[in-house]
mmCIF file of C-alpha atoms and ligand atoms in Angstrom:
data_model
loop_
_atom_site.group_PDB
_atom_site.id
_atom_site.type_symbol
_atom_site.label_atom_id
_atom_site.label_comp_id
_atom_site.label_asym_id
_atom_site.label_seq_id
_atom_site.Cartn_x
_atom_site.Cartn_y
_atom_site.Cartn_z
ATOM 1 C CA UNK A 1 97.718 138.104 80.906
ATOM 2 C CA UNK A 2 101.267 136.976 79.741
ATOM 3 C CA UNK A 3 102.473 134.221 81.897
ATOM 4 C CA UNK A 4 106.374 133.061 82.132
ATOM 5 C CA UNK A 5 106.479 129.406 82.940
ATOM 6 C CA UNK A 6 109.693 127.799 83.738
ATOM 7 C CA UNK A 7 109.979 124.170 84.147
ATOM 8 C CA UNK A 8 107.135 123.749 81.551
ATOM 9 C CA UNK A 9 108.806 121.027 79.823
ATOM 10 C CA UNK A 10 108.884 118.626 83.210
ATOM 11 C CA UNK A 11 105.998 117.554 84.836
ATOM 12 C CA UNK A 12 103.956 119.594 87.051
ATOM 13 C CA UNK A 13 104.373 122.829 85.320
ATOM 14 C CA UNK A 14 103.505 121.446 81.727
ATOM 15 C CA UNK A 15 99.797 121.142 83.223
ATOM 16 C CA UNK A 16 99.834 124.436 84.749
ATOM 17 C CA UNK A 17 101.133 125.974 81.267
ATOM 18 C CA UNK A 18 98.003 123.874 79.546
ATOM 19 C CA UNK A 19 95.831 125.153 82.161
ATOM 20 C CA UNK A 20 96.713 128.661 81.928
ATOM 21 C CA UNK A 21 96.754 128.188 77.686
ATOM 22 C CA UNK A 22 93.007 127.175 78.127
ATOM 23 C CA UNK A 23 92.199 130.159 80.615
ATOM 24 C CA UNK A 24 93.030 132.273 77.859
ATOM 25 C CA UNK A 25 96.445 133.577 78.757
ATOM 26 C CA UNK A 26 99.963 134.170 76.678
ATOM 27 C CA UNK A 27 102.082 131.616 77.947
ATOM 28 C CA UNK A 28 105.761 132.198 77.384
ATOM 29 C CA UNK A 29 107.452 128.801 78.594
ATOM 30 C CA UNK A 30 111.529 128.258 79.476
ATOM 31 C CA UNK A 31 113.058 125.338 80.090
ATOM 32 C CA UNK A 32 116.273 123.960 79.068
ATOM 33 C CA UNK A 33 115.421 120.583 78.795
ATOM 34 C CA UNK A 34 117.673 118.879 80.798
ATOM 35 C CA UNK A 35 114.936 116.450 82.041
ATOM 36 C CA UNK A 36 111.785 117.421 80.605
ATOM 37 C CA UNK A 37 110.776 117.037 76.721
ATOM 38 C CA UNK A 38 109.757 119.181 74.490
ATOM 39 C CA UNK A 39 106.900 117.007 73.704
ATOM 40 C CA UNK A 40 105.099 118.271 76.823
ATOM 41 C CA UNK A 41 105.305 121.778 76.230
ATOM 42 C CA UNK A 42 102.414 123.549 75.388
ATOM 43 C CA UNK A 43 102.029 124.413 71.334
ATOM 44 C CA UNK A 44 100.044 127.617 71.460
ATOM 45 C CA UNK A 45 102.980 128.343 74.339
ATOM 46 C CA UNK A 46 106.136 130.422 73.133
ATOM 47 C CA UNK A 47 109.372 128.305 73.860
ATOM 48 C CA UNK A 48 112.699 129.263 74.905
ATOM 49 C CA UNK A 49 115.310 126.179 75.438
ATOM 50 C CA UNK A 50 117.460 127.945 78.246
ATOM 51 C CA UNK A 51 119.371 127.886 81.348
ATOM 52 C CA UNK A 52 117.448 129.622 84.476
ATOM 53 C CA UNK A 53 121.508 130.237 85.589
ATOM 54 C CA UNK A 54 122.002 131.979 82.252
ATOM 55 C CA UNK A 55 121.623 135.815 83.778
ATOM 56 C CA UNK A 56 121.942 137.376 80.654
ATOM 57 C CA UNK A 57 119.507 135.108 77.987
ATOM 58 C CA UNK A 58 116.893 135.472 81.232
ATOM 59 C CA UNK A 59 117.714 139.134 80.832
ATOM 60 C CA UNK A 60 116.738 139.009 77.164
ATOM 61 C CA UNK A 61 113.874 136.598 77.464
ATOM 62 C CA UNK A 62 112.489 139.559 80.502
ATOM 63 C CA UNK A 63 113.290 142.589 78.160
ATOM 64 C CA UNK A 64 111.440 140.967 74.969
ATOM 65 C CA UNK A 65 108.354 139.428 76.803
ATOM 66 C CA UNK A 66 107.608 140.993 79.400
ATOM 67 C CA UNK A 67 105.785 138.870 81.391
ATOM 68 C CA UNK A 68 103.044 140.215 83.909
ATOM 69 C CA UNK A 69 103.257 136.644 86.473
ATOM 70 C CA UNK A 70 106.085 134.561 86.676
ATOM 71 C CA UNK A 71 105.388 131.068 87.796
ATOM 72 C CA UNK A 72 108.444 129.286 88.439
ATOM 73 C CA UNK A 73 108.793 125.249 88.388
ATOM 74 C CA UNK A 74 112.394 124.891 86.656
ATOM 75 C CA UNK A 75 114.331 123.365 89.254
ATOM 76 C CA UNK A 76 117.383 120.855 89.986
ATOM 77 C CA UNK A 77 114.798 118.574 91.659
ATOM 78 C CA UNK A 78 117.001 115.220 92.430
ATOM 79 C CA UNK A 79 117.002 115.177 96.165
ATOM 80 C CA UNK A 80 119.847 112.333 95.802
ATOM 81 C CA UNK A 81 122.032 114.789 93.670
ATOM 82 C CA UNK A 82 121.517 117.752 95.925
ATOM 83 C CA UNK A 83 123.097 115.330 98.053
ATOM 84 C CA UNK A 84 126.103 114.290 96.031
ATOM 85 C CA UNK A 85 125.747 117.845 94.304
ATOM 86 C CA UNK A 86 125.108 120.254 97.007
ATOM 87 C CA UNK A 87 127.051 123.631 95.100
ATOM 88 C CA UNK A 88 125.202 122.581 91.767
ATOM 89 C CA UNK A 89 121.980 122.296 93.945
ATOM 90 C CA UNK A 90 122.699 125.807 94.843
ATOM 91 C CA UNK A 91 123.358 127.133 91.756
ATOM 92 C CA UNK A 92 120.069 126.190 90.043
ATOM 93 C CA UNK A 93 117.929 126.351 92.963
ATOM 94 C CA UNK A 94 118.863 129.616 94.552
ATOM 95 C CA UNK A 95 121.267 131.349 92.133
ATOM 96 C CA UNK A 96 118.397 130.174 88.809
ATOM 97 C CA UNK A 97 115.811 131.763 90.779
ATOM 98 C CA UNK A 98 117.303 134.540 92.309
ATOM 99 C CA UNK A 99 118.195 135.644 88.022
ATOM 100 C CA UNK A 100 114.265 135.204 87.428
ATOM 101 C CA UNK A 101 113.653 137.514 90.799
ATOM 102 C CA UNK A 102 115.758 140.366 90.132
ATOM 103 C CA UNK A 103 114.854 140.161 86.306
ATOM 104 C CA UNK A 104 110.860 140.006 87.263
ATOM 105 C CA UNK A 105 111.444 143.341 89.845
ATOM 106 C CA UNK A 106 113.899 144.652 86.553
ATOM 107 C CA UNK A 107 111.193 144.225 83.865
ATOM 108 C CA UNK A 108 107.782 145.296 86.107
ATOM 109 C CA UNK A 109 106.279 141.688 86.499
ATOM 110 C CA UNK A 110 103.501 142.068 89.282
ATOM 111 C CA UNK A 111 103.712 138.503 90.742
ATOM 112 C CA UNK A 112 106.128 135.545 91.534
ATOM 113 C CA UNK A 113 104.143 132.492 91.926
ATOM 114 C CA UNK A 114 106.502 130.055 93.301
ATOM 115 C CA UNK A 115 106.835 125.862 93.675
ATOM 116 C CA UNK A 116 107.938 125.370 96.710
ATOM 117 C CA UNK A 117 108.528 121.952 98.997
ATOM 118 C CA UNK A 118 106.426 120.967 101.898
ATOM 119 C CA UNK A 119 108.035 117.444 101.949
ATOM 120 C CA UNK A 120 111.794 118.353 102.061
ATOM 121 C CA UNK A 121 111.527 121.985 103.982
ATOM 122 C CA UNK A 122 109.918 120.589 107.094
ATOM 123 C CA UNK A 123 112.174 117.913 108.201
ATOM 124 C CA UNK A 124 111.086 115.221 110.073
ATOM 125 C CA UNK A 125 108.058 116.471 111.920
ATOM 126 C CA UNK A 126 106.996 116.116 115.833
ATOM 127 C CA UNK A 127 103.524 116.461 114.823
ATOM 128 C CA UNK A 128 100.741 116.000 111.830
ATOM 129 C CA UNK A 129 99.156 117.412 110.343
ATOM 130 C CA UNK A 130 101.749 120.377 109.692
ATOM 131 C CA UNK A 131 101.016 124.021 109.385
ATOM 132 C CA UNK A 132 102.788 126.401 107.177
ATOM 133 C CA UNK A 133 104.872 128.315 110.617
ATOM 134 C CA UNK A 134 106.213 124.736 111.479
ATOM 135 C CA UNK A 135 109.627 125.257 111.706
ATOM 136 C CA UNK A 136 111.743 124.462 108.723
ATOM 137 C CA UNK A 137 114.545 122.487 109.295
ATOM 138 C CA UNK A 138 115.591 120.819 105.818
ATOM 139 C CA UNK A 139 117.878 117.639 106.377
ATOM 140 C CA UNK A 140 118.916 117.822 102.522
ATOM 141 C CA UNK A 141 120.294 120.512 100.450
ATOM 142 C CA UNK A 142 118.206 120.249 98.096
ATOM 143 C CA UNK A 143 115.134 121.231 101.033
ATOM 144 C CA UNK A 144 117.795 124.104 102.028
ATOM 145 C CA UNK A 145 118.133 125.529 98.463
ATOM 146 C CA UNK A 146 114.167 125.315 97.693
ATOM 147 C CA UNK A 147 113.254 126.976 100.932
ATOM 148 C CA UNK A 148 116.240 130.142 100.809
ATOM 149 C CA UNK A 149 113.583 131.483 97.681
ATOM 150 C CA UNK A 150 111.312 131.786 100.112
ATOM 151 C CA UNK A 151 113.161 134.129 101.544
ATOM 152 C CA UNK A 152 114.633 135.885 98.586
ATOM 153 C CA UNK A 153 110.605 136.828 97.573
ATOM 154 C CA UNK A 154 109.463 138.250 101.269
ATOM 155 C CA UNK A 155 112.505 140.365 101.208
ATOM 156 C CA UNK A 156 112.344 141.374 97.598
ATOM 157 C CA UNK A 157 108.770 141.907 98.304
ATOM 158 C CA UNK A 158 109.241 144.294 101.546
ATOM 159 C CA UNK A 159 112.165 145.784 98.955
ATOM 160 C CA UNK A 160 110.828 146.282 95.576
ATOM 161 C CA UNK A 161 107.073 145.526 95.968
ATOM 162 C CA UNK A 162 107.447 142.102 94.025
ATOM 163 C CA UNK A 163 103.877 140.393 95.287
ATOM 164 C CA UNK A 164 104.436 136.411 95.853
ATOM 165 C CA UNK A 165 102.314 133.029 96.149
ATOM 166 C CA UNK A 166 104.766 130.324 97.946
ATOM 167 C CA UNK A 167 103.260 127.132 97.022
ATOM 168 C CA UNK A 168 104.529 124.291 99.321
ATOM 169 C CA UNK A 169 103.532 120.970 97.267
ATOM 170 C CA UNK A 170 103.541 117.579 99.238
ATOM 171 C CA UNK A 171 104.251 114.502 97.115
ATOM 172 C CA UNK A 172 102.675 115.351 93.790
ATOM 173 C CA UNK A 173 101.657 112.358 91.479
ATOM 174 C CA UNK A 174 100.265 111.817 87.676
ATOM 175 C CA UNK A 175 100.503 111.811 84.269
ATOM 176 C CA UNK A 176 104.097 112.767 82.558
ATOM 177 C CA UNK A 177 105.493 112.535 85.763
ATOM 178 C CA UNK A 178 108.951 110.974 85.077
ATOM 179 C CA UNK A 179 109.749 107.060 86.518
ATOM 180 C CA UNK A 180 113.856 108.253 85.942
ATOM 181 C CA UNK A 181 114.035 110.330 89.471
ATOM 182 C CA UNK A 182 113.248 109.758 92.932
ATOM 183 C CA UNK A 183 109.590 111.555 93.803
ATOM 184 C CA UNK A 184 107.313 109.639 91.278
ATOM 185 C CA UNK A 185 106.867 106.667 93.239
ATOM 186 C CA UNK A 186 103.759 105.941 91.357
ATOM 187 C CA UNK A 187 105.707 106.200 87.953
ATOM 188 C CA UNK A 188 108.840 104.105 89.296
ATOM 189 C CA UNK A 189 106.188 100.969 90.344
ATOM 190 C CA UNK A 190 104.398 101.448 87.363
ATOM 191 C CA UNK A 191 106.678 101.337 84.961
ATOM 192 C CA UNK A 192 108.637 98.509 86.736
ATOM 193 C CA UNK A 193 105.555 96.681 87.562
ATOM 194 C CA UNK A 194 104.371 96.511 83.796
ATOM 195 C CA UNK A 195 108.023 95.786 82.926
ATOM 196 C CA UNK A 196 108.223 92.788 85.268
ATOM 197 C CA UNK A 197 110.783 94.019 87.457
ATOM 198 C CA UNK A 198 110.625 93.838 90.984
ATOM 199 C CA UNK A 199 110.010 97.224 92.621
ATOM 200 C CA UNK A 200 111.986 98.082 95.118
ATOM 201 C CA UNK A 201 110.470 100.012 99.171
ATOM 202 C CA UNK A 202 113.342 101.456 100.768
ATOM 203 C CA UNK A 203 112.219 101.025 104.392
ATOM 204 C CA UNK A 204 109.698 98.533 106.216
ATOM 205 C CA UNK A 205 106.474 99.689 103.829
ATOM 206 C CA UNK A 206 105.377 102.118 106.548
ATOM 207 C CA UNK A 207 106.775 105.795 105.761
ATOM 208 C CA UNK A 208 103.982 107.737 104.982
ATOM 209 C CA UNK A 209 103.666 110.663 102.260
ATOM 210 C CA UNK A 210 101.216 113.297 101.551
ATOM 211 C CA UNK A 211 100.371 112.596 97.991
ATOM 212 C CA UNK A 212 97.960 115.265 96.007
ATOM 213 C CA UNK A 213 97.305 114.688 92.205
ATOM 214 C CA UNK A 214 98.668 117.063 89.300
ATOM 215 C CA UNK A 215 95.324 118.633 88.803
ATOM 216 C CA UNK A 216 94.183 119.581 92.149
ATOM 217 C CA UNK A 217 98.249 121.309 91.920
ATOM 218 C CA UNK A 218 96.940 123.101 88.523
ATOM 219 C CA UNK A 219 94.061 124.530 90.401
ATOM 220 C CA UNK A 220 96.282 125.867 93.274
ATOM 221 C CA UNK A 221 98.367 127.418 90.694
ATOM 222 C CA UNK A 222 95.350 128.856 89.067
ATOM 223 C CA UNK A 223 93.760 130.188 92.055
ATOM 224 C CA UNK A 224 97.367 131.669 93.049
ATOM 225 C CA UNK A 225 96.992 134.195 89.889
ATOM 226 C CA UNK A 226 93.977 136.536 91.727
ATOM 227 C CA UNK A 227 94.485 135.352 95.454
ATOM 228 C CA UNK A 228 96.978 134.476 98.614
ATOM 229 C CA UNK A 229 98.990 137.581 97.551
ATOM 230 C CA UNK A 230 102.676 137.223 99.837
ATOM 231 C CA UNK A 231 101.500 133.883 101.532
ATOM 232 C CA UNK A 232 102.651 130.594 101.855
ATOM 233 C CA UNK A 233 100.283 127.703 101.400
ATOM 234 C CA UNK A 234 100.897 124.215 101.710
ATOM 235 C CA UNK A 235 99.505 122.272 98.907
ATOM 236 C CA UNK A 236 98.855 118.476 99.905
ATOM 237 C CA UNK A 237 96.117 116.133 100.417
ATOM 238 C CA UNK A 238 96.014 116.390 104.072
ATOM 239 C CA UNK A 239 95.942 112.181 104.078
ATOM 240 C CA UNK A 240 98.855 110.012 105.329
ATOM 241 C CA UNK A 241 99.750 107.378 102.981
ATOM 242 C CA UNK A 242 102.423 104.484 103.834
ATOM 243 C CA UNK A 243 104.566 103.602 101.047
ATOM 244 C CA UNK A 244 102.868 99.817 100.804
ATOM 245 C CA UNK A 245 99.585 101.238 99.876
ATOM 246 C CA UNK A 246 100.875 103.062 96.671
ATOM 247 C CA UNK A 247 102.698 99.797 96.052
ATOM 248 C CA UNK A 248 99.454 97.831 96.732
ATOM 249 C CA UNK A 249 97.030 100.115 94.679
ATOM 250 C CA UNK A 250 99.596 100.446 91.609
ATOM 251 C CA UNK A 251 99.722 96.702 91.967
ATOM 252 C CA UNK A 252 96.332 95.768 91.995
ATOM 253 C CA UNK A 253 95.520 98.237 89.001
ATOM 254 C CA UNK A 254 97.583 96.934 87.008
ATOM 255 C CA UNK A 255 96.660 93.131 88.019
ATOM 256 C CA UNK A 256 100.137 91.921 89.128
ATOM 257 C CA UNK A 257 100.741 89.735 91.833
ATOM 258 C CA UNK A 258 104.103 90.957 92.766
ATOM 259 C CA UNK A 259 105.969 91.616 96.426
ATOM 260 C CA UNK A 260 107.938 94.174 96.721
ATOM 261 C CA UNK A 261 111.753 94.037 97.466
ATOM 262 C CA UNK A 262 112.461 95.562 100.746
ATOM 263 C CA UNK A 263 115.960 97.810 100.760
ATOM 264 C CA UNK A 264 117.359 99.873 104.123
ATOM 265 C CA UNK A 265 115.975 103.378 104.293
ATOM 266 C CA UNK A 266 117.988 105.842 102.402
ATOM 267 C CA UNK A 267 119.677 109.131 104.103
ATOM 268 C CA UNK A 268 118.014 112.233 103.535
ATOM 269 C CA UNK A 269 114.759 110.495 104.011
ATOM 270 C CA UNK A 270 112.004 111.760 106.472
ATOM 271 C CA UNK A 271 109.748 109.170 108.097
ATOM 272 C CA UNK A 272 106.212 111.001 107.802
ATOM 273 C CA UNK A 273 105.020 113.972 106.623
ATOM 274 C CA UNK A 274 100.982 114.676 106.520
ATOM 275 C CA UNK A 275 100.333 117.990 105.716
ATOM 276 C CA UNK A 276 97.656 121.250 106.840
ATOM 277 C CA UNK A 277 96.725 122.835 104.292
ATOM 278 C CA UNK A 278 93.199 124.590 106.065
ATOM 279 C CA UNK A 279 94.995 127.864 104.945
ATOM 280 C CA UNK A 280 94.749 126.860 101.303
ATOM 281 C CA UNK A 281 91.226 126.810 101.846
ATOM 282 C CA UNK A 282 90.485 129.493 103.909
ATOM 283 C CA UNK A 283 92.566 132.454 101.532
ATOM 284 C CA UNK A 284 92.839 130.619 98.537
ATOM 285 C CA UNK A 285 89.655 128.802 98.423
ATOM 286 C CA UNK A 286 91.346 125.847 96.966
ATOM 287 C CA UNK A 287 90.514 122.813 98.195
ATOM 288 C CA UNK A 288 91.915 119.034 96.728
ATOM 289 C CA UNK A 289 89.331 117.684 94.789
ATOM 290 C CA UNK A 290 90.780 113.902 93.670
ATOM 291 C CA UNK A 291 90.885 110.793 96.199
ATOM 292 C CA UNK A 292 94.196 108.933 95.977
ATOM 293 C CA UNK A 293 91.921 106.326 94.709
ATOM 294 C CA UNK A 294 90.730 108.169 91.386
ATOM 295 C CA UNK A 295 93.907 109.614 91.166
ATOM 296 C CA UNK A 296 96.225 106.402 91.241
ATOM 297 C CA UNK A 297 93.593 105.061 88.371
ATOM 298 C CA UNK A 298 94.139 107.656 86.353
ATOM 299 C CA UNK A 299 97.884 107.630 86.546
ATOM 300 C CA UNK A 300 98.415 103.641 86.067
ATOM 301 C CA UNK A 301 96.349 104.034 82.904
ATOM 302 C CA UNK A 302 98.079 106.910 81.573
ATOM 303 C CA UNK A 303 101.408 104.843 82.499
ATOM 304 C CA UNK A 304 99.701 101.669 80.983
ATOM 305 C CA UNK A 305 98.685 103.669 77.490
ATOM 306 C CA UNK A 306 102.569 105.367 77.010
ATOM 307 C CA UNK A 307 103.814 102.223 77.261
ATOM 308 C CA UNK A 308 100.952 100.381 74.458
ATOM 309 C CA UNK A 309 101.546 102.928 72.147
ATOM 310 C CA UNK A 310 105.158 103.205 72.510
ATOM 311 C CA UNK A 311 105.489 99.572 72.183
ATOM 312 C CA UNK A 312 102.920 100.093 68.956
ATOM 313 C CA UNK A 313 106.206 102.238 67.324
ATOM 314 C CA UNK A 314 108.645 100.091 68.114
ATOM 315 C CA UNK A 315 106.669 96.964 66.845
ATOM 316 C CA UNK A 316 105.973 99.339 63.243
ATOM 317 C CA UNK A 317 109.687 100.215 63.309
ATOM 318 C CA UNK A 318 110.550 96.756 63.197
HETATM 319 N N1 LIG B 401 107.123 116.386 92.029
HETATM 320 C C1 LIG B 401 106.903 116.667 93.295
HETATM 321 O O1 LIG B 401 106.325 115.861 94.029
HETATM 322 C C2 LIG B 401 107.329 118.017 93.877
HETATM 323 C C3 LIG B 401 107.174 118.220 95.247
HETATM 324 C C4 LIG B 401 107.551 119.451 95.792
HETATM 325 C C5 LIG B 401 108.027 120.454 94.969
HETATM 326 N N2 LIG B 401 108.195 120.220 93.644
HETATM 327 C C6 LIG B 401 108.730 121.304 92.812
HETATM 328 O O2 LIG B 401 107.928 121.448 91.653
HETATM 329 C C7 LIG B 401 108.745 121.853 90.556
HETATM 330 C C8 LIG B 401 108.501 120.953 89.350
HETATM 331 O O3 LIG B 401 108.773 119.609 89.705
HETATM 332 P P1 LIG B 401 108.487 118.403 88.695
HETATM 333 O O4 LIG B 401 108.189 117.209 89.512
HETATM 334 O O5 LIG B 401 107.543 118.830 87.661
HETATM 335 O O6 LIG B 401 109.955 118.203 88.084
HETATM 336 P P2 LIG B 401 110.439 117.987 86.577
HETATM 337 O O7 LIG B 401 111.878 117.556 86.669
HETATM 338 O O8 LIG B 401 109.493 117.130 85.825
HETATM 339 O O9 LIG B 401 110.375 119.472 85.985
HETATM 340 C C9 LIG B 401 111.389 120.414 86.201
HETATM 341 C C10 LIG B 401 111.704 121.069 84.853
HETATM 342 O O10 LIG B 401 112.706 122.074 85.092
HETATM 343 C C11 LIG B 401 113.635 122.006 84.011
HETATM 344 N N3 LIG B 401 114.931 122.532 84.490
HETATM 345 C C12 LIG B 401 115.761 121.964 85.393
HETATM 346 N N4 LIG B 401 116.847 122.747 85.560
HETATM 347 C C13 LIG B 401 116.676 123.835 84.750
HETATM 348 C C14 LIG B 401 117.466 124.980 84.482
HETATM 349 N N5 LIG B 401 118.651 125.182 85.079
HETATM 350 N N6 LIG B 401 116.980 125.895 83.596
HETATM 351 C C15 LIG B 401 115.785 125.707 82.966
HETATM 352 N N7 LIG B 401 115.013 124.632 83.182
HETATM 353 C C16 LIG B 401 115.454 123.701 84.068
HETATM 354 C C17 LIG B 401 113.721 120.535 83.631
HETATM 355 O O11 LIG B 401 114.183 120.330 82.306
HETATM 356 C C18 LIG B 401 112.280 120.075 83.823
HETATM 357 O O12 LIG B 401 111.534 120.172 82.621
HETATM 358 C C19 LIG B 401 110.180 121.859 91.067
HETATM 359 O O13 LIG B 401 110.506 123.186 91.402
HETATM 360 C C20 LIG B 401 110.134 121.010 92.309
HETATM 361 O O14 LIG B 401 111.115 121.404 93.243
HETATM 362 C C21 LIG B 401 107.858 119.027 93.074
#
């Protein structure tokens, strides 16, 4: 099947382009790099270096590939510049994706597979774990801008026929994640730890996250190609995880015997989220298959190689 994956240059969606390379599929991948790398992209993948906001190069990109799935990733994704930001939030959240829509109903793609947020849709939550009809009631814009697609795919859906997977991720963590924004926690202490700076916990330690690992993501993706047609899923671990014992883990992984700074909690910034994600197993038959233990290994090491071999170049440069 040919497979348009946007965001394929960032994190999460680079895996799900590999994974759907090695299932056989054409991959057609579009991103306009303005904070993934091209490194990450997929080579047997077909890559287009463009704007999701750009109606009429999606247009193009629709009309010449015609893609059967779209799975869309590309995203403004800085929940701190959504808040500075809200319009430009808008424009590539809602306005980016609503282009890709209308273009996927224009050009006969069967299926909108879509990465969603459990995290910053929910709010701050009366109970755990939370189901997928817990009210949504984002306290960022950048929660308000991810969720409105939602929307935009039921209706286009009851419209036009457009079938849908609504993947709501929880705090996803691993390799290539990027230590520059605000989610990878495990990259940020990581790459601060090994550089001997100080890593910062905005709050007392004790805000907890639902953190799932990039592959057990890849395989919700993948199952989302033949199943959960025009559902909603949240995609999480289903464990509550204070923010002390990623610091603690990351710490002890990588040996250091560092505290962390402690810094007020931040606005915009829910307490506790633990997610349900029974549905997930019951329609999609996906269920998370890596600890936070095994996963946290894996993603310090791949953290603690990028940084040997890039300070390998740098020591042959000089
Ligand atoms: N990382 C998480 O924990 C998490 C949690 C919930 C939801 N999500 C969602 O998953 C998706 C991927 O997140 P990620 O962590 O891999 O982020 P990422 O920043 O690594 O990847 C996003 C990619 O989208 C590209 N992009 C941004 N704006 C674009 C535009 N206008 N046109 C084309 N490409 C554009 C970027 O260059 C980047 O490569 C996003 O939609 C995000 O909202 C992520």
């Amino acid at each position: 099947m040919k497979i348009l994956v946007t965001g394929a240059a960032g994190f999460i969606a680079s895996h799900v382009a590999d994974a759907y390379v090695n299932a056989g599929h054409e991959v057609v991948i579009m991103d306009d790099l303005s904070r993934g790398s091209k490194k990450n992209t997929n080579p047997r993948a077909r890559f287009y270096q463009y704007d999701i906001r750009d109606r009429e190069t999606v247009e193009n990109i629709f009309l010449q590939e015609k893609p059967a799935i779209v799975n869309h990733h590309a995203a403004q994704m800085d929940v701190r510049r959504g808040v500075r930001e809200p319009l430009f939030d808008a424009q590539v959240n809602i306005l980016g994706s609503l282009n890709l829509i209308e273009a996927a109903v224009a050009h006969g793609a069967k299926r909108f597979i879509y990465a969603a947020t459990a995290g910053a849709g929910y709010g701050e939550p009366k109970h755990m774990p939370v189901p997928e009809d817990y009210p949504i009631n984002p306290i960022t814009p950048y929660g308000i801008s991810k969720h409105t697609v939602e929307h935009y795919l039921f209706t286009f859906q009851c419209l036009y026929g457009l079938q849908y997977v609504v993947l709501r991720y929880g705090n996803v963590f691993g390799p290539r994640q990027s230590s520059q924004g605000e989610a990878g926690v495990f990259a940020i202490f990581s790459e601060q730890m090994m550089s001997g700076r100080q890593p910062v916990i905005y709050g007392d330690g004790q805000k907890v996250r639902d953190y799932v690992y990039v592959s057990d993501v890849v395989a919700a993706n993948i199952a989302a190609l033949a199943r959960g047609t025009n559902e909603i899923f949240n995609i999480g671990s289903g464990v509550a995880t204070p923010d002390l014992e990623v610091f603690e883990r990351v710490r002890d992984l990588l040996g250091k015997s560092v505290q962390p700074r402690y810094l007020p909690r931040r606005p915009g910034e829910i307490d506790r989220i633990c997610l349900d994600i029974s549905k997930a197993a019951r329609l999609l038959g996906w269920v998370p298959q890596v600890t936070l233990a095994d996963g946290a290994r894996r993603t310090v090491k791949y953290f603690q190689e990028t940084a040997s071999s890039a300070a390998t170049t740098a020591s042959a440069v000089v």
